[in-house]
Coordinates of C-alpha atoms and ligand atoms in Angstrom, one line a residue:
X1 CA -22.1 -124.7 -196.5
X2 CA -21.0 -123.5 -199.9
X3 CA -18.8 -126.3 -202.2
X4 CA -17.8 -123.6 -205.0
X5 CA -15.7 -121.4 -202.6
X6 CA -11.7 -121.0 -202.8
X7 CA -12.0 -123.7 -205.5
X8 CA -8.8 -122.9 -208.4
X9 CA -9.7 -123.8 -211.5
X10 CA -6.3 -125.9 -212.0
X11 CA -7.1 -129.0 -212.5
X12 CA -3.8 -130.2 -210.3
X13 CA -5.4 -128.6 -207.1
X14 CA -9.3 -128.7 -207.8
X15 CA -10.3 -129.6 -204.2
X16 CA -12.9 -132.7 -205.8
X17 CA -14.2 -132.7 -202.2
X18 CA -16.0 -129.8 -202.5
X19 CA -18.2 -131.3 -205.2
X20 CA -19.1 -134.4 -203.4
X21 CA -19.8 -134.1 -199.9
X22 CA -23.0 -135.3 -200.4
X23 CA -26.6 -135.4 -201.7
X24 CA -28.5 -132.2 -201.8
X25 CA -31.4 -132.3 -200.2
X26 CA -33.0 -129.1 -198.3
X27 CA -30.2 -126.8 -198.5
X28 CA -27.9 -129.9 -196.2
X29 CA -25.3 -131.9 -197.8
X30 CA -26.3 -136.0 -196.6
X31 CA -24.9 -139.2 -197.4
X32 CA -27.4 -141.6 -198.7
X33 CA -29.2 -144.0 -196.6
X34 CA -27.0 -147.1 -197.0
X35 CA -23.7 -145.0 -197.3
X36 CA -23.0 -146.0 -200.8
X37 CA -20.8 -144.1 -203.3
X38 CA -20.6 -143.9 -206.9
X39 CA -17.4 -143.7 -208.2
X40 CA -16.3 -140.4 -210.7
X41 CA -14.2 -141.2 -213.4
X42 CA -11.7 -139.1 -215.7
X43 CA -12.2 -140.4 -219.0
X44 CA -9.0 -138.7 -220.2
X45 CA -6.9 -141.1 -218.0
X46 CA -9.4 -143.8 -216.0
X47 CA -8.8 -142.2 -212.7
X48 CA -11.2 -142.2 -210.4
X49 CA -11.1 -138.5 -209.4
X50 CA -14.2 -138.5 -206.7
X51 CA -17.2 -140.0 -205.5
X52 CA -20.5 -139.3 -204.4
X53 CA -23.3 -140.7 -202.7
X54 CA -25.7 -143.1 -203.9
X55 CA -29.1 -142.4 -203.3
X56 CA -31.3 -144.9 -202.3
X57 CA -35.4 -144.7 -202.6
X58 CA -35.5 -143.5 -198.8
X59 CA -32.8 -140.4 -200.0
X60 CA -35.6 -140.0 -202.7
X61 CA -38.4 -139.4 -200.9
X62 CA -36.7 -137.5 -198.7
X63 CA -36.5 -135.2 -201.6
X64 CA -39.7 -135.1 -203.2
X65 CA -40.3 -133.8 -199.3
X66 CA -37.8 -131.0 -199.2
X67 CA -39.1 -129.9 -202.6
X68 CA -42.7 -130.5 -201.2
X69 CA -42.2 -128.3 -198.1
X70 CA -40.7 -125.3 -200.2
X71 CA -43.2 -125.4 -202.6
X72 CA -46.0 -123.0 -201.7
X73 CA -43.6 -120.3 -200.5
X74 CA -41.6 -120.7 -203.7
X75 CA -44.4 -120.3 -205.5
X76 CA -45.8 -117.4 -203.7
X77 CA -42.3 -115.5 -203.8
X78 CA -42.7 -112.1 -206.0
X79 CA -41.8 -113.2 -209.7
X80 CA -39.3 -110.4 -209.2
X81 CA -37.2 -111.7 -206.3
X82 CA -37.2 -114.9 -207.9
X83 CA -35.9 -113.3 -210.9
X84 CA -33.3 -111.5 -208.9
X85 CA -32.2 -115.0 -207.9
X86 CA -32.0 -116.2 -210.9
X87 CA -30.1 -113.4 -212.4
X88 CA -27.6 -113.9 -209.3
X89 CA -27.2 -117.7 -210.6
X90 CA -26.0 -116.0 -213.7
X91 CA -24.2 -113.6 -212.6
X92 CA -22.0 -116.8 -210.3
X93 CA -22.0 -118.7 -213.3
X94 CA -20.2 -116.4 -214.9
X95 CA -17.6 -115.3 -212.1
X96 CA -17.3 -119.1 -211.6
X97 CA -16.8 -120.0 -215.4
X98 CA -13.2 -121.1 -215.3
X99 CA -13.8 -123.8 -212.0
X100 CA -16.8 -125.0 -214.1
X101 CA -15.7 -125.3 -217.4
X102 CA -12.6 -127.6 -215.5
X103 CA -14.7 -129.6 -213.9
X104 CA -16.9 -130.3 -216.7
X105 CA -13.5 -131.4 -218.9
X106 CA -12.8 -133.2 -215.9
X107 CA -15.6 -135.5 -215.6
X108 CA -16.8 -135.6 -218.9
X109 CA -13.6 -135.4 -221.0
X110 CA -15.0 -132.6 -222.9
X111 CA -11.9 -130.1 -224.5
X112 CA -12.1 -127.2 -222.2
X113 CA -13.2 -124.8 -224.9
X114 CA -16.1 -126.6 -224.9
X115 CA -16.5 -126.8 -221.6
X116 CA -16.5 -122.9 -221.4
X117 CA -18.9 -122.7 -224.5
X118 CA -21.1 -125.1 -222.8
X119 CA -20.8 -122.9 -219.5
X120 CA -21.4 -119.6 -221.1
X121 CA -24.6 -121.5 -222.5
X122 CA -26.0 -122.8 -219.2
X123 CA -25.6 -120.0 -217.7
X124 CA -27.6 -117.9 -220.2
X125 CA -30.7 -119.7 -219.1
X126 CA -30.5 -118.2 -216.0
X127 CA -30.3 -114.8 -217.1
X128 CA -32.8 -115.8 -220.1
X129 CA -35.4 -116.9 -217.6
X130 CA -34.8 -114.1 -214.8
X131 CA -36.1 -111.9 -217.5
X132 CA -38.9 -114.4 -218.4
X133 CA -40.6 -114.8 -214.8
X134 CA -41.8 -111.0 -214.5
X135 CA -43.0 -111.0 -217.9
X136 CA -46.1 -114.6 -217.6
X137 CA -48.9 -113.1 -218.5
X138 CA -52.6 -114.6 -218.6
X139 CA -55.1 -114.0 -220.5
X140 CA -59.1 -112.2 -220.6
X141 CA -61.8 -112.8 -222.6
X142 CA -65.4 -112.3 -223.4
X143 CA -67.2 -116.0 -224.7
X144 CA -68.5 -115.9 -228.0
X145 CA -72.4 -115.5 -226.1
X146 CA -71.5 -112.8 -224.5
X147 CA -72.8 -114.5 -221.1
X148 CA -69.0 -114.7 -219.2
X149 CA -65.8 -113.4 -219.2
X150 CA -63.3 -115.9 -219.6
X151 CA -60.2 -115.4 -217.6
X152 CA -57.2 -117.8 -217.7
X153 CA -54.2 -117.6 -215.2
X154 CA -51.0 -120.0 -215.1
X155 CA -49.9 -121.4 -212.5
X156 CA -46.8 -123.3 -211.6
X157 CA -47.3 -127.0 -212.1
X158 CA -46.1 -128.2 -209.2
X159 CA -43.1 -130.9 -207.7
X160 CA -40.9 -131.6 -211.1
X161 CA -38.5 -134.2 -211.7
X162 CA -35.7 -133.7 -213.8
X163 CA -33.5 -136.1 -215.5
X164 CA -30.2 -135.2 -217.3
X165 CA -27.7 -136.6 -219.1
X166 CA -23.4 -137.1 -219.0
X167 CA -22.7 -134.9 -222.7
X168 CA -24.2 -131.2 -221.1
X169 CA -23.9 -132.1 -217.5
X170 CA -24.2 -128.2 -217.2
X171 CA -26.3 -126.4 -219.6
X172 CA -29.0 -129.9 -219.7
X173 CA -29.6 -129.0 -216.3
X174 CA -30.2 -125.4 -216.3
X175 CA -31.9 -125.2 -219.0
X176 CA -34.7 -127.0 -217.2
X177 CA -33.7 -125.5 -213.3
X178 CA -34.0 -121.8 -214.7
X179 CA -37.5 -121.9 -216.5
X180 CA -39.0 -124.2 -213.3
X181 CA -38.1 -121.9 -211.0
X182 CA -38.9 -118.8 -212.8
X183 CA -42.4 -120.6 -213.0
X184 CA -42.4 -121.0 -209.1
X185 CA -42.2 -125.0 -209.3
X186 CA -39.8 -126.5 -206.9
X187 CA -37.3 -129.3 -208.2
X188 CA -35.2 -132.9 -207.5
X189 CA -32.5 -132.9 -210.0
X190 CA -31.6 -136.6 -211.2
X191 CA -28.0 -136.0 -212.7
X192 CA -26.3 -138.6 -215.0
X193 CA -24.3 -141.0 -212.7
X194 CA -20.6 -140.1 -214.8
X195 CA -21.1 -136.2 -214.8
X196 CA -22.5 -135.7 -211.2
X197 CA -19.5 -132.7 -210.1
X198 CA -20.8 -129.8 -212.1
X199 CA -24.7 -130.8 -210.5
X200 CA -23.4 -130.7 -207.2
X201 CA -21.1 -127.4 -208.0
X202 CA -24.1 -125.7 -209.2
X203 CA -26.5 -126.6 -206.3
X204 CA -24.5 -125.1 -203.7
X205 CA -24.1 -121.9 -206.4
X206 CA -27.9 -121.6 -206.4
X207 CA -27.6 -121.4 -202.6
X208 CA -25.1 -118.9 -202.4
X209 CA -27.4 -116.7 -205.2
X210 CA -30.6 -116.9 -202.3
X211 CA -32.1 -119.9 -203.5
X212 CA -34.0 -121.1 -200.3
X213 CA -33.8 -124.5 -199.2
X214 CA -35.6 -127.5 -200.5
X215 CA -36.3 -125.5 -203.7
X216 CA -33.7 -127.2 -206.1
X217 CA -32.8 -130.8 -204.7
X218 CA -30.1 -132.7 -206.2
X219 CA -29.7 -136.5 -205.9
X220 CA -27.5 -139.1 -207.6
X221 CA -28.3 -142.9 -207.7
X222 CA -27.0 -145.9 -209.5
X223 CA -30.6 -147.2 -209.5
X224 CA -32.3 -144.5 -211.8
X225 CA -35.1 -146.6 -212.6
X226 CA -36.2 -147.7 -209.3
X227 CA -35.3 -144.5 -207.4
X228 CA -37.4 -142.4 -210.2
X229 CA -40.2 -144.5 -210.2
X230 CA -40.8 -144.3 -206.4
X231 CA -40.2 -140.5 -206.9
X232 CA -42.7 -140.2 -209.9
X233 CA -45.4 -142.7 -208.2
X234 CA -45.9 -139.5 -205.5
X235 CA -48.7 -138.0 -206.2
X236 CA -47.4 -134.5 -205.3
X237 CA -44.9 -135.2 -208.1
X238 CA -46.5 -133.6 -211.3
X239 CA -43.9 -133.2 -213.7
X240 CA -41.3 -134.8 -215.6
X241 CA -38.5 -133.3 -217.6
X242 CA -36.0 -135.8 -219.1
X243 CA -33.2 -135.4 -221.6
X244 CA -31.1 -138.4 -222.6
X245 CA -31.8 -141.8 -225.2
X246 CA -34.9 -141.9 -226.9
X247 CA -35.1 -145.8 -225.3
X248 CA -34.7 -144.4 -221.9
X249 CA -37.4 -142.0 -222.8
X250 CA -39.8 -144.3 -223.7
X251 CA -39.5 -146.1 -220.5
X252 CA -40.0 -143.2 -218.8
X253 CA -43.3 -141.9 -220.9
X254 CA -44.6 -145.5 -219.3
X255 CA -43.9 -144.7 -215.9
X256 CA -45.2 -141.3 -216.2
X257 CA -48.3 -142.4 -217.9
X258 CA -49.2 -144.8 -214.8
X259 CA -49.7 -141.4 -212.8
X260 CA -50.7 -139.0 -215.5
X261 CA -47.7 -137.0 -215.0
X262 CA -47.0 -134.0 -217.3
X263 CA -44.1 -134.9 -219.6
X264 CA -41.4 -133.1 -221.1
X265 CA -38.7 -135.3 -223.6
X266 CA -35.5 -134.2 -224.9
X267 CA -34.6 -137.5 -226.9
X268 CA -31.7 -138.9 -229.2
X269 CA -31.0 -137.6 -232.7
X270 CA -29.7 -138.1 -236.1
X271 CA -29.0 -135.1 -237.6
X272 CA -28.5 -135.2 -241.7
X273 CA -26.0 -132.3 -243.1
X274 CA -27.1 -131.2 -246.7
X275 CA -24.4 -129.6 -248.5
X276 CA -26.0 -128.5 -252.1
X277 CA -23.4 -127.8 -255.0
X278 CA -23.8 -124.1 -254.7
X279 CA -23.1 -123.8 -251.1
X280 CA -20.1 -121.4 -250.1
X281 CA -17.4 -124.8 -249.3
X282 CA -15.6 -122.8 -247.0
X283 CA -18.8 -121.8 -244.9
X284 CA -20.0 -125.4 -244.8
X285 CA -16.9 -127.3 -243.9
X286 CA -16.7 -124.6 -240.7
X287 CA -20.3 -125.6 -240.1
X288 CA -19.4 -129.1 -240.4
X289 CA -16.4 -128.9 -238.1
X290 CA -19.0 -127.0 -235.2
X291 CA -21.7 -129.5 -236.3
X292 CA -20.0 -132.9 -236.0
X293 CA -16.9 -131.7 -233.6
X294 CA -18.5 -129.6 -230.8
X295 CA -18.0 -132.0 -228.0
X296 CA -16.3 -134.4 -230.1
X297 CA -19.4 -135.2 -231.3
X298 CA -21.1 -136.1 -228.1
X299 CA -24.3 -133.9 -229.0
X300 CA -27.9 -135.4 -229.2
X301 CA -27.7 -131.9 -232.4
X302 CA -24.7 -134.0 -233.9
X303 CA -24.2 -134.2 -237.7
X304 CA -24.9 -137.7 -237.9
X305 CA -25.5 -138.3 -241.6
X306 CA -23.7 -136.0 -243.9
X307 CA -25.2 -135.6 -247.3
X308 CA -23.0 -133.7 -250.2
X309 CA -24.5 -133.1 -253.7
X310 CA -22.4 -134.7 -256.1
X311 CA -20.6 -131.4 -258.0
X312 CA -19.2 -130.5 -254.7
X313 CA -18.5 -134.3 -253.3
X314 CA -14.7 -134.5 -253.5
X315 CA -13.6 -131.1 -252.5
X316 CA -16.1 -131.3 -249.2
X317 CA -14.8 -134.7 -248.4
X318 CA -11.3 -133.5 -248.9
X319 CA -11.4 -130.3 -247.2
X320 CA -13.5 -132.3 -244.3
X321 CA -10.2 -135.5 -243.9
X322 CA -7.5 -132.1 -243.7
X323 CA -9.0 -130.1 -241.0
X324 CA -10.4 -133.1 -239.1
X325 CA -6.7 -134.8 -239.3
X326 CA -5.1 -131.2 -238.0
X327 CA -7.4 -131.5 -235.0
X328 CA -5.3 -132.0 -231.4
X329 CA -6.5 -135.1 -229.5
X330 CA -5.7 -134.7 -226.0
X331 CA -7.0 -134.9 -222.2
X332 CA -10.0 -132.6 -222.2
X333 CA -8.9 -130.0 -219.5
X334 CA -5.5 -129.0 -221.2
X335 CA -5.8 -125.8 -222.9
X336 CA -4.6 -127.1 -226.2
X337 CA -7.3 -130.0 -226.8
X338 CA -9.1 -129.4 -229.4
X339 CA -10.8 -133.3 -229.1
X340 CA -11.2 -135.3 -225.8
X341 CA -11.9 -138.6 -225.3
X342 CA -15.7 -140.4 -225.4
X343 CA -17.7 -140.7 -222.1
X344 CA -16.8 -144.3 -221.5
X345 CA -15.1 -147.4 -223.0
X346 CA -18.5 -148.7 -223.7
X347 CA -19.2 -145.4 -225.9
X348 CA -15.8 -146.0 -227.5
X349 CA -16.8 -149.7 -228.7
X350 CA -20.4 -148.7 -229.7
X351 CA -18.5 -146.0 -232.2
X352 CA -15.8 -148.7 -233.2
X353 CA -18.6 -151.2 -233.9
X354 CA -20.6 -148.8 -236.0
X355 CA -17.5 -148.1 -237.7
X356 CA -16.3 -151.5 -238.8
X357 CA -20.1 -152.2 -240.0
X358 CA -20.2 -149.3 -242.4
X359 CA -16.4 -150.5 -244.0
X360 CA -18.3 -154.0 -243.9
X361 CA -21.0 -152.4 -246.1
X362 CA -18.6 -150.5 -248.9
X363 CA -17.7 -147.1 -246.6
X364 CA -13.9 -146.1 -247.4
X365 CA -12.1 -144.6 -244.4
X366 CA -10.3 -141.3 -245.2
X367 CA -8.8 -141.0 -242.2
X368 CA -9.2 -142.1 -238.0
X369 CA -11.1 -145.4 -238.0
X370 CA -8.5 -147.2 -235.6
X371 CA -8.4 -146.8 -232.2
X372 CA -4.9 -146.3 -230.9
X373 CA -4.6 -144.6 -227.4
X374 CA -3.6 -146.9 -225.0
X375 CA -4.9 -144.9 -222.0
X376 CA -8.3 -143.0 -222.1
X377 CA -11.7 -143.3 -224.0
X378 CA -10.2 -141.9 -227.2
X379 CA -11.3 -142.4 -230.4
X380 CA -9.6 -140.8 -233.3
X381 CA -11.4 -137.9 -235.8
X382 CA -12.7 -140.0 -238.9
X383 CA -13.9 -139.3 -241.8
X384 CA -15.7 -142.2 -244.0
X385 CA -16.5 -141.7 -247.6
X386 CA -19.5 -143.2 -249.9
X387 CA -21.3 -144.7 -246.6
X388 CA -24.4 -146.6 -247.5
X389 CA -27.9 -146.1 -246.9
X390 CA -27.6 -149.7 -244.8
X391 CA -24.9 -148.9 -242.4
X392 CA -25.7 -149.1 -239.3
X393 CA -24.5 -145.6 -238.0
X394 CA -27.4 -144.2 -240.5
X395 CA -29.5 -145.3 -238.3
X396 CA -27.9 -145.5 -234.9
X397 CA -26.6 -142.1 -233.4
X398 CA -22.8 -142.2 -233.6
X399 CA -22.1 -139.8 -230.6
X400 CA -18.6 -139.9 -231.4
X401 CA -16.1 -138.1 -233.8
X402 CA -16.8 -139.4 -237.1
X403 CA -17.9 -138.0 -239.9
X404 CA -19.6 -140.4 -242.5
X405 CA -20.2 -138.7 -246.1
X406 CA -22.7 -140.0 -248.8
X407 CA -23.5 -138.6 -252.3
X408 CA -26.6 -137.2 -253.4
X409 CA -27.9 -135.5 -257.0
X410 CA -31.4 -133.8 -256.0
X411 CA -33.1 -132.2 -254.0
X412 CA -36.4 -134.8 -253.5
X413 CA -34.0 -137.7 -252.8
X414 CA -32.1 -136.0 -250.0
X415 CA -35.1 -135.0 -248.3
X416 CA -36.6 -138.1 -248.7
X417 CA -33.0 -139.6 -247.0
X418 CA -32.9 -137.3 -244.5
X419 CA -36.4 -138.1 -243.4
X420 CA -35.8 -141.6 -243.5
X421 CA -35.0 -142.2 -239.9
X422 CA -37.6 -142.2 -236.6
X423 CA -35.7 -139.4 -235.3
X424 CA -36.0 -135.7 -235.8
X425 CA -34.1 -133.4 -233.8
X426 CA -31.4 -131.1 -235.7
X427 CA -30.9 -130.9 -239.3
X428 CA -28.3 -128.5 -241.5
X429 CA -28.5 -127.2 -245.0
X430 CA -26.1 -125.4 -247.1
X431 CA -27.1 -123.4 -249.9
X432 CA -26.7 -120.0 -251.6
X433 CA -30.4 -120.5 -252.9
X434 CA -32.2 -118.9 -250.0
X435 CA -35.3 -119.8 -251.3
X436 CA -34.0 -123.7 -252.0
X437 CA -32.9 -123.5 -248.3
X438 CA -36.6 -122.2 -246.8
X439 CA -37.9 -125.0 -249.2
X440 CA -36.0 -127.7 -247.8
X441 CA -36.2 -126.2 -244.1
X442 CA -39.9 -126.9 -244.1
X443 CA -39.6 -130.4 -246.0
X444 CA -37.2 -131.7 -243.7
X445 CA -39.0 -133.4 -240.7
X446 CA -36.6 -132.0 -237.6
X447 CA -37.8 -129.6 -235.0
X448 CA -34.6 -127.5 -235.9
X449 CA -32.9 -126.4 -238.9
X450 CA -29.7 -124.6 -239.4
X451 CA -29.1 -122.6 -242.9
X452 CA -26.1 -121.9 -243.5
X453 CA -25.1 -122.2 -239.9
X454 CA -23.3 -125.4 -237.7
X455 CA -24.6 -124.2 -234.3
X456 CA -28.2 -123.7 -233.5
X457 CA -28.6 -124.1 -229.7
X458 CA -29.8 -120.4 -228.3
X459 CA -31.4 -120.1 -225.3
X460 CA -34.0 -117.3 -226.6
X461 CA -35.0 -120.4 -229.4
X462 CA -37.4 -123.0 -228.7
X463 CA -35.2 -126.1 -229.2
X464 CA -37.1 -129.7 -228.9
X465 CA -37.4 -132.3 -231.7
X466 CA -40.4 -134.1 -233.7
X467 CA -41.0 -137.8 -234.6
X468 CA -39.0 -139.9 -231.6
X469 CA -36.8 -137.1 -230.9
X470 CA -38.7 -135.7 -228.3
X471 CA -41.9 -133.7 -226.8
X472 CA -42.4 -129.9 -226.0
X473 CA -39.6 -127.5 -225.8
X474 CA -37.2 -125.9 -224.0
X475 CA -36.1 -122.2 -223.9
X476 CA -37.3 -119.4 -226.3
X477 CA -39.9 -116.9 -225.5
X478 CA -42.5 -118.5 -223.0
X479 CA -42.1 -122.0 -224.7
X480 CA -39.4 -123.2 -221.9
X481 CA -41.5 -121.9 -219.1
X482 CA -44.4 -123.0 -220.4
X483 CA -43.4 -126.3 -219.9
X484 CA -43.6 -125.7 -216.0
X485 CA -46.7 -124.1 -216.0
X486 CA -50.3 -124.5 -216.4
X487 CA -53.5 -123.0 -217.2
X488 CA -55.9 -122.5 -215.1
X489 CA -59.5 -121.1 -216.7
X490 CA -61.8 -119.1 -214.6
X491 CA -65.5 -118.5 -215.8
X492 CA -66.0 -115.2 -214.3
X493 CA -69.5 -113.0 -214.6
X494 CA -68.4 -109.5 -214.3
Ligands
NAP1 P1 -29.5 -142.0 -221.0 O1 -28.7 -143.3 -220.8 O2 -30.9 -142.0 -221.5 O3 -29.4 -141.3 -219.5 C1 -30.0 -140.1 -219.3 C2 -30.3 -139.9 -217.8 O4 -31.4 -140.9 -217.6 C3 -29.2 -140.2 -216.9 O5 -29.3 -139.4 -215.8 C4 -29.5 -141.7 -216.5 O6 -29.0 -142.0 -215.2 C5 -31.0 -141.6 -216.4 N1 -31.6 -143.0 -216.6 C6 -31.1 -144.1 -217.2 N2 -32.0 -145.1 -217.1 C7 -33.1 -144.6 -216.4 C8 -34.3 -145.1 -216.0 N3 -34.7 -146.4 -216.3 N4 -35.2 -144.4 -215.3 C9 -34.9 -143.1 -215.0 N5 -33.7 -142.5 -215.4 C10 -32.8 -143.3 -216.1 O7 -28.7 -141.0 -221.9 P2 -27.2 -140.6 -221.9 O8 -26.4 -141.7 -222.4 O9 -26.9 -140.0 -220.5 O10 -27.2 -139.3 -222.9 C11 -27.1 -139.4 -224.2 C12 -28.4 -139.3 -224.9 O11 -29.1 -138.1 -224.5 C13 -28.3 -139.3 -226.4 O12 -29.3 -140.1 -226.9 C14 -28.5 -137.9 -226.8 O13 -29.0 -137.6 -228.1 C15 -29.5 -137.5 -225.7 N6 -29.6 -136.0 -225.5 C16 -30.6 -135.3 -226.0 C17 -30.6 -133.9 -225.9 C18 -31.8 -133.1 -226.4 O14 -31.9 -132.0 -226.0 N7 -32.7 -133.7 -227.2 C19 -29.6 -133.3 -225.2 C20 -28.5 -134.0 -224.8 C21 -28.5 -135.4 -224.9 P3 -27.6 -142.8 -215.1 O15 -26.6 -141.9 -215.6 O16 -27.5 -143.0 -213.6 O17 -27.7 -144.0 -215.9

């Protein structure tokens, strides 16, 4: 049965049905074992718009069995018919872009021009990795004595569990689906419990693009922990990919270390944003806009901590409160939103909180700061001035659409700032010193940097973090399908 047929991509008639008739589990559409639903919510309104079954440790295994049974044809498929799928994925992706994006502003509350960027993005990795799996390579050697040739092949690592979060519930998943497969590893996909449509809308796209049965399961529980654990405690189970809180990470690095499991972390950040005096104003406040606004600010590459050199201060910080201020709040899948609302009311109280600390500590508020809507998980643009080093949200990822300034005057102390936290995912400089930028870029502990730029996310770059932001990466050349892989060395006398 295919869910992603004569669906419109209005969000008056989108046929929710389609996305939720069940669990995903070797090519069938199931209910879970005890019948129980989890309930979808629009966080533009509070509707419940859906629901979808809730997977119990029974539906689990069941999974880690369908992906068990495809495995070794999967694996033995030509790396050219599984690139073929893969390509197809894209290809669907694209046709399918306006349902998708939708569905993603639907559940997630995203402004659909997000949503489409964030489409356009997942699907890449599909076409990214369907040129990838007919180009691993091994290697061949001679050993230093001359006695052996030393031959190394990689092989796909086996059953992988993946784990994604609510702010990408797209592109987070395909950026680990598409390298897995184009490795010849089969999958269960854990989806976040608020964003579970678009999961379920791609699965039964990956069917219609040939994608055999059993090869990319999909399963959505309200126990996570439990239902993961039992998954990961199978010993046929050999990797884990997660992306969401650092916390939740650790947790997971503990389970997976009871069963030596392979582990793959895309963790929290806290982005700093340099601006230096001689940066072009213009240029940077667009990067800022693209580096804190994208999502509304609902990006683990966020600009979390935004650092302006003195000379510069006031016009940033006034240029910053006017286009933030011009910004259209609205329900994420009409047209004219420019920001939606937060994930959930909890999300909205965490921001409000941090907010009401950092005025507590000395931070001025040039504009936002109070919540106002009366329906929805909004939370206005804000922009707070001369935020302290204590603050809370210089430590906490805000996740949320506020901008929080702080001076600087040189170049040591704003590295030494921007290193002060236990994260190190994204950071951004501005700068017409090319040569001060490449400085800073390899001073700045972050496993990405943007110069000059508010948008760094390309699926032909290795992106991953350092420090607590995460381990290994994901996409650019062979790094993303290297995580799915592994090598296997052969002492061959020839
Ligand atoms: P989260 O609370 O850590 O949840 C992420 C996923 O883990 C969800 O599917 C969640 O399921 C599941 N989960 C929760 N507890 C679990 C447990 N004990 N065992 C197994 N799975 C568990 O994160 P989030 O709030 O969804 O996402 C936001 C976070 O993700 C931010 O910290 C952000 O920076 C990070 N992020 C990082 C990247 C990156 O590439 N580095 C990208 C995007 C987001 P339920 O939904 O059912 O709870």
């Amino acid at each position: 049965m295919s869910a992603s047929h004569n669906i419109k991509a209005d969000p008056e008639t989108l046929d929710f049905h389609a996305f939720s008739h069940g669990l995903y589990i070797d090519g069938q559409w199931r209910a879970s074992h005890d019948g129980g639903r989890i309930d979808v919510v629009d966080p533009s309104t509070e509707a419940v718009i859906a629901a979808v079954p809730d997977a119990t440790l029974e539906d689990g295994a069941l999974a880690v069995e369908a992906a068990a049974r495809a495995a070794e044809s999967w694996r033995a498929t030509p790396p050219r018919k599984r690139s073929e799928i893969l390509r197809r994925c894209f290809e669907l992706m694209v046709e399918r872009s306006e349902t998708l994006a939708t569905l993603i502003s639907l559940e997630n509350g995203k402004a659909l021009r997000d949503a489409r960027g964030e489409v356009a993005y997942a699907a890449e990795f599909f076409r990214w990795n369907a040129e990838e799996a007919v180009r691993i390579t091994g290697e061949f050697g001679t050993s230093p004595s001359g006695a052996n040739r030393i031959v190394v092949d990689y092989q796909p690592i086996g059953i992988c569990v993946l784990i994604t979060p609510w702010n990408f519930p797209a592109a987070m998943a395909t950026r680990k689906i598409a390298p897995a497969l184009a490795a010849g590893c089969t999958v269960i996909l854990k989806p976040a419990s608020e964003t579970p449509l678009t999961a379920y809308a791609l699965a039964a796209l990956y069917e219609e693009a040939g994608v055999p049965p059993g090869v990319v399961n999909v399963v959505t529980t309200s126990k996570p922990g439990v239902v993961t654990a039992a998954m990961l405690s199978d010993p046929r189970v050999r990797k884990l990919s997660f992306t969401g809180s650092t916390g939740v990470g650790r947790t997971l690095l503990g389970e997976a270390a009871k069963h030596v499991i392979s582990c793959s972390m895309e963790l929290g950040g806290n982005a700093p944003f340099i601006v230096f005096d001689d940066a072009d104003l213009e240029a940077a406040l667009d990067g800022a806009m693209i580096a804190k606004m994208r999502n509304a600010g609902e990006a683990c590459t966020a600009a979390n901590r935004l650092y302006v050199q003195s000379g510069i201060y006031d016009a940033f910080a006034e240029g910053l409160t006017r286009r933030m201020n011009g910004l259209r709040v609205g329900a994420g899948a009409d047209a004219a939103t420019e920001c939606g609302p937060m994930i959930t009311r909890k999300a909205v109280d965490k921001i409000d909180r941090l907010v009401k600390d950092a005025v507590s500590r000395g931070a001025r508020v040039l504009c936002g700061g109070t919540i106002t809507a009366q329906k929805g998980f909004f939370y206005p643009p804000t922009v707070l001035s001369d935020v302290p080093t204590t603050a809370e949200m210089a430590k906490e990822e805000i996740f949320g659409p506020v901008a929080p300034l702080s001076r600087f005057e040189d170049e040591a102390e704003v590295i030494a700032r921007a290193n002060n936290t236990e994260y190190g995912l994204a950071a951004y400089i501005y700068t017409a010193d090319l040569a001060r930028g490449m400085r800073v870029a390899s001073k700045v502990e972050a496993g990405m940097i943007a110069l000059n730029r508010g948008l760094l996310s390309d699926p032909a770059a290795p992106f991953g973090g350092v420090k607590q932001s995460g381990l290994g990466r994901e996409g650019g050349q062979h790094h993303g399908i290297a995580e799915f892989m592994e090598a296997k060395y052969i002492a061959a006398t020839i």
